[in-house]
Tab-separated table of C-alpha atoms in Angstrom:
chain	number	residue	atom	x	y	z
A	649	MET	CA	6.749	48.607	-61.318
A	650	GLY	CA	7.523	45.265	-59.655
A	651	ALA	CA	7.030	46.710	-56.165
A	652	LEU	CA	3.797	48.388	-57.291
A	653	ILE	CA	2.447	45.085	-58.617
A	654	ILE	CA	3.283	43.275	-55.363
A	655	LEU	CA	1.633	46.050	-53.350
A	656	ALA	CA	-1.464	45.923	-55.581
A	657	ILE	CA	-1.719	42.141	-55.126
A	658	ILE	CA	-1.472	42.458	-51.330
A	659	VAL	CA	-4.046	45.262	-51.225
A	660	ALA	CA	-6.396	43.252	-53.465
A	661	TYR	CA	-6.168	40.298	-51.075
A	662	LEU	CA	-6.833	42.535	-48.053
A	663	ILE	CA	-9.847	44.155	-49.732
A	664	GLY	CA	-11.106	40.734	-50.802
A	665	SER	CA	-10.851	39.596	-47.184
A	666	ILE	CA	-13.674	41.949	-46.147
A	667	SER	CA	-16.652	39.610	-45.748
A	668	SER	CA	-19.687	41.475	-47.052
A	669	ALA	CA	-22.009	38.642	-45.999
A	670	VAL	CA	-20.872	38.603	-42.375
A	671	LEU	CA	-20.948	42.399	-42.049
A	672	VAL	CA	-24.377	42.727	-43.676
A	673	CYS	CA	-25.797	39.969	-41.480
A	674	ARG	CA	-24.449	41.722	-38.392
A	675	LEU	CA	-25.954	45.007	-39.591
A	676	PHE	CA	-29.401	43.429	-40.069
A	677	GLY	CA	-29.231	41.262	-36.947
A	678	LEU	CA	-29.214	38.046	-38.971
A	679	PRO	CA	-27.496	34.762	-38.063
A	680	ASP	CA	-23.863	34.295	-39.024
A	681	PRO	CA	-23.972	32.980	-42.637
A	682	ARG	CA	-20.868	30.867	-41.949
A	683	ARG	CA	-22.805	28.808	-39.403
A	684	ASN	CA	-26.381	28.955	-40.700
A	685	GLY	CA	-28.228	28.067	-43.879
A	686	SER	CA	-25.723	26.615	-46.318
A	687	ASN	CA	-22.830	27.860	-44.133
A	688	ASN	CA	-21.536	29.882	-47.074
A	689	PRO	CA	-20.959	33.638	-46.631
A	690	GLY	CA	-22.390	34.654	-49.965
A	691	ALA	CA	-25.392	36.506	-51.380
A	692	THR	CA	-27.457	33.359	-52.004
A	693	ASN	CA	-27.214	32.211	-48.403
A	694	VAL	CA	-27.854	35.735	-47.100
A	695	TYR	CA	-30.988	35.802	-49.257
A	696	ARG	CA	-32.203	32.644	-47.573
A	697	LEU	CA	-31.419	34.068	-44.141
A	698	GLY	CA	-32.677	37.619	-44.566
A	699	GLY	CA	-34.294	38.313	-47.916
A	700	ARG	CA	-33.604	40.593	-50.843
A	701	TRP	CA	-32.049	43.724	-49.370
A	702	PRO	CA	-29.372	42.017	-47.276
A	703	ALA	CA	-28.609	39.755	-50.257
A	704	PHE	CA	-28.375	42.738	-52.614
A	705	LEU	CA	-25.985	44.580	-50.293
A	706	THR	CA	-23.876	41.435	-49.937
A	707	LEU	CA	-23.745	40.985	-53.702
A	708	ALA	CA	-22.800	44.633	-54.248
A	709	GLY	CA	-20.055	44.424	-51.631
A	710	ASP	CA	-18.637	41.223	-53.109
A	711	VAL	CA	-18.613	42.672	-56.639
A	712	LEU	CA	-16.892	45.862	-55.470
A	713	LYS	CA	-14.178	43.837	-53.713
A	714	GLY	CA	-13.068	42.540	-57.082
A	715	MET	CA	-13.766	45.687	-59.063
A	716	VAL	CA	-12.007	48.345	-56.963
A	717	PRO	CA	-8.478	46.869	-56.791
A	718	VAL	CA	-8.463	45.896	-60.482
A	719	TRP	CA	-9.805	49.244	-61.604
A	720	ALA	CA	-7.288	51.144	-59.469
A	721	SER	CA	-4.459	48.983	-60.794
A	722	TYR	CA	-5.604	49.571	-64.380
A	723	PHE	CA	-5.326	53.337	-63.896
A	724	LEU	CA	-1.882	52.851	-62.382
A	725	GLY	CA	-0.770	51.345	-65.696
A	726	ILE	CA	-0.284	47.747	-64.566
A	727	GLU	CA	-0.182	45.407	-67.545
A	728	PRO	CA	-3.097	43.039	-68.372
A	729	PHE	CA	-1.632	39.751	-67.120
A	730	PHE	CA	-0.926	41.205	-63.682
A	731	LEU	CA	-4.360	42.834	-63.596
A	732	GLY	CA	-5.674	39.288	-63.875
A	733	ILE	CA	-3.431	38.152	-61.017
A	734	ILE	CA	-4.708	41.057	-58.906
A	735	GLY	CA	-8.222	39.796	-59.599
A	736	VAL	CA	-7.128	36.330	-58.478
A	737	ALA	CA	-5.750	37.866	-55.257
A	738	ALA	CA	-9.101	39.539	-54.540
A	739	CYS	CA	-10.844	36.185	-55.038
A	740	LEU	CA	-8.357	34.460	-52.711
A	741	GLY	CA	-9.146	37.107	-50.112
A	742	HIS	CA	-12.842	36.320	-50.443
A	743	ILE	CA	-12.226	32.572	-50.159
A	744	PHE	CA	-9.648	32.840	-47.352
A	745	PRO	CA	-10.461	36.131	-45.569
A	746	LEU	CA	-7.716	37.303	-43.232
A	747	TYR	CA	-10.140	39.087	-40.888
A	748	PHE	CA	-12.681	36.261	-40.599
A	749	GLY	CA	-10.674	33.186	-39.677
A	750	PHE	CA	-9.966	32.300	-43.318
A	751	ARG	CA	-13.562	31.019	-43.652
A	752	GLY	CA	-14.880	32.652	-46.790
A	753	GLY	CA	-17.233	32.196	-49.692
A	754	LYS	CA	-16.947	30.944	-53.242
A	755	ALA	CA	-15.828	34.161	-54.990
A	756	VAL	CA	-18.270	34.117	-57.922
A	757	ALA	CA	-19.404	37.737	-57.442
A	758	THR	CA	-15.877	38.913	-56.609
A	759	ALA	CA	-14.532	37.310	-59.792
A	760	LEU	CA	-17.267	39.013	-61.796
A	761	GLY	CA	-16.378	42.357	-60.229
A	762	ALA	CA	-12.715	41.858	-61.100
A	763	MET	CA	-13.630	41.376	-64.760
A	764	PHE	CA	-15.837	44.443	-65.167
A	765	PRO	CA	-13.089	47.120	-65.355
A	766	VAL	CA	-10.971	45.299	-67.938
A	767	ALA	CA	-13.352	42.901	-69.714
A	768	THR	CA	-16.830	44.405	-69.576
A	769	GLU	CA	-18.160	42.426	-72.549
A	770	MET	CA	-16.992	39.211	-70.951
A	771	ALA	CA	-18.582	40.135	-67.618
A	772	ILE	CA	-21.892	40.829	-69.356
A	773	LEU	CA	-21.732	37.452	-71.126
A	774	LEU	CA	-21.106	35.750	-67.780
A	775	ILE	CA	-24.095	37.516	-66.209
A	776	ILE	CA	-26.318	36.453	-69.119
A	777	THR	CA	-25.066	32.866	-68.826
A	778	TRP	CA	-25.783	32.813	-65.089
A	779	LEU	CA	-29.269	34.277	-65.557
A	780	VAL	CA	-30.222	31.837	-68.326
A	781	VAL	CA	-29.063	28.760	-66.405
A	782	PHE	CA	-30.680	29.969	-63.180
A	783	ARG	CA	-33.917	30.788	-64.996
A	784	LEU	CA	-34.063	27.260	-66.395
A	785	SER	CA	-32.865	25.355	-63.323
A	786	ARG	CA	-33.679	27.596	-60.314
A	787	VAL	CA	-30.405	26.293	-58.821
A	788	SER	CA	-27.889	29.015	-57.974
A	789	SER	CA	-24.895	26.699	-57.669
A	790	LEU	CA	-25.575	25.090	-61.059
A	791	ALA	CA	-25.769	28.537	-62.631
A	792	ALA	CA	-22.462	29.517	-61.006
A	793	ILE	CA	-20.672	26.291	-61.991
A	794	THR	CA	-21.891	26.469	-65.590
A	795	THR	CA	-20.915	30.124	-65.870
A	796	VAL	CA	-17.445	29.475	-64.462
A	797	CYS	CA	-16.889	26.648	-66.959
A	798	PHE	CA	-17.675	29.027	-69.832
A	799	ALA	CA	-15.484	31.836	-68.463
A	800	PRO	CA	-12.107	30.701	-69.917
A	801	PHE	CA	-13.685	30.274	-73.368
A	802	TYR	CA	-15.217	33.749	-73.182
A	803	ALA	CA	-11.834	35.131	-72.107
A	804	TYR	CA	-9.992	33.442	-74.982
A	805	TRP	CA	-12.600	34.730	-77.419
A	806	ILE	CA	-12.909	38.324	-76.142
A	807	LYS	CA	-9.782	39.113	-74.081
A	808	PRO	CA	-7.087	36.471	-74.735
A	809	GLN	CA	-4.591	38.235	-72.468
A	810	TYR	CA	-6.786	37.357	-69.461
A	811	THR	CA	-7.212	33.681	-70.319
A	812	VAL	CA	-4.632	32.324	-67.847
A	813	PRO	CA	-5.907	34.349	-64.827
A	814	THR	CA	-9.478	33.433	-65.794
A	815	ILE	CA	-8.568	29.738	-65.781
A	816	MET	CA	-6.984	30.187	-62.333
A	817	ILE	CA	-10.117	31.864	-60.977
A	818	ALA	CA	-12.379	29.250	-62.600
A	819	LEU	CA	-10.427	26.392	-61.007
A	820	LEU	CA	-10.577	28.114	-57.608
A	821	ILE	CA	-14.341	28.574	-57.852
A	822	LEU	CA	-14.935	25.012	-59.046
A	823	TRP	CA	-12.830	23.739	-56.159
A	824	ARG	CA	-14.979	25.765	-53.753
A	825	HIS	CA	-18.105	24.191	-55.281
A	826	GLN	CA	-17.052	20.572	-54.687
A	827	ALA	CA	-19.851	19.946	-52.188
A	828	ASN	CA	-22.398	21.557	-54.515
A	829	ILE	CA	-21.218	19.389	-57.408
A	830	ALA	CA	-21.628	16.279	-55.259
A	831	ARG	CA	-25.161	17.326	-54.270
A	832	LEU	CA	-26.047	18.109	-57.888
A	833	ARG	CA	-24.906	14.652	-58.941
A	834	SER	CA	-27.014	13.039	-56.213
A	835	GLY	CA	-30.031	15.280	-56.889
A	836	GLU	CA	-29.925	16.792	-53.389
A	837	GLU	CA	-28.913	20.374	-54.209
A	838	GLN	CA	-31.339	23.002	-52.927
A	839	SER	CA	-33.230	25.066	-55.470
A	840	PHE	CA	-35.306	28.247	-55.313
A	841	SER	CA	-39.008	27.745	-55.839
A	842	LYS	CA	-40.442	29.803	-58.680
A	843	LYS	CA	-42.864	31.367	-56.252
A	844	ARG	CA	-40.061	32.683	-54.057
């Protein structure tokens, strides 16, 4: 089982390293999201660069990167704590993608995807939290940061066995949002107009 867990962690990282944003932008002939817009290869930046469909495909790809390795590992009988670590590995792949010069995104969608197979109720709560905060603020980063801060509490409440991996993922995502946090504090963070 130990070798299987190590293999699953490596595979999760490799799958997480597939940059949906970069591939979708290439497919649609859009600028490289790592060097344009907010310079973040994620669905929000792809939306700014190319609109709804490229952003939707990016979001779907990022969610699947977290979901597929965790789901496969669940069916292989890997115990809950290590399923959480496999989810962390997928997020690390998204943040530090092997195939794209280790310049990745912030792993919010990938983390959500990793939770769906093993903690569906928690994933739904996180989606609701994100939607409520975004609806009120129109600021994607604020919605993500708020949601991530609630994640460990949701985990402890609904799936205590995933609390430690959830804390690890939350800290990773908060670390990746340092610049956004600074802009939020200074009032300079970009928001989506209600019209758009």
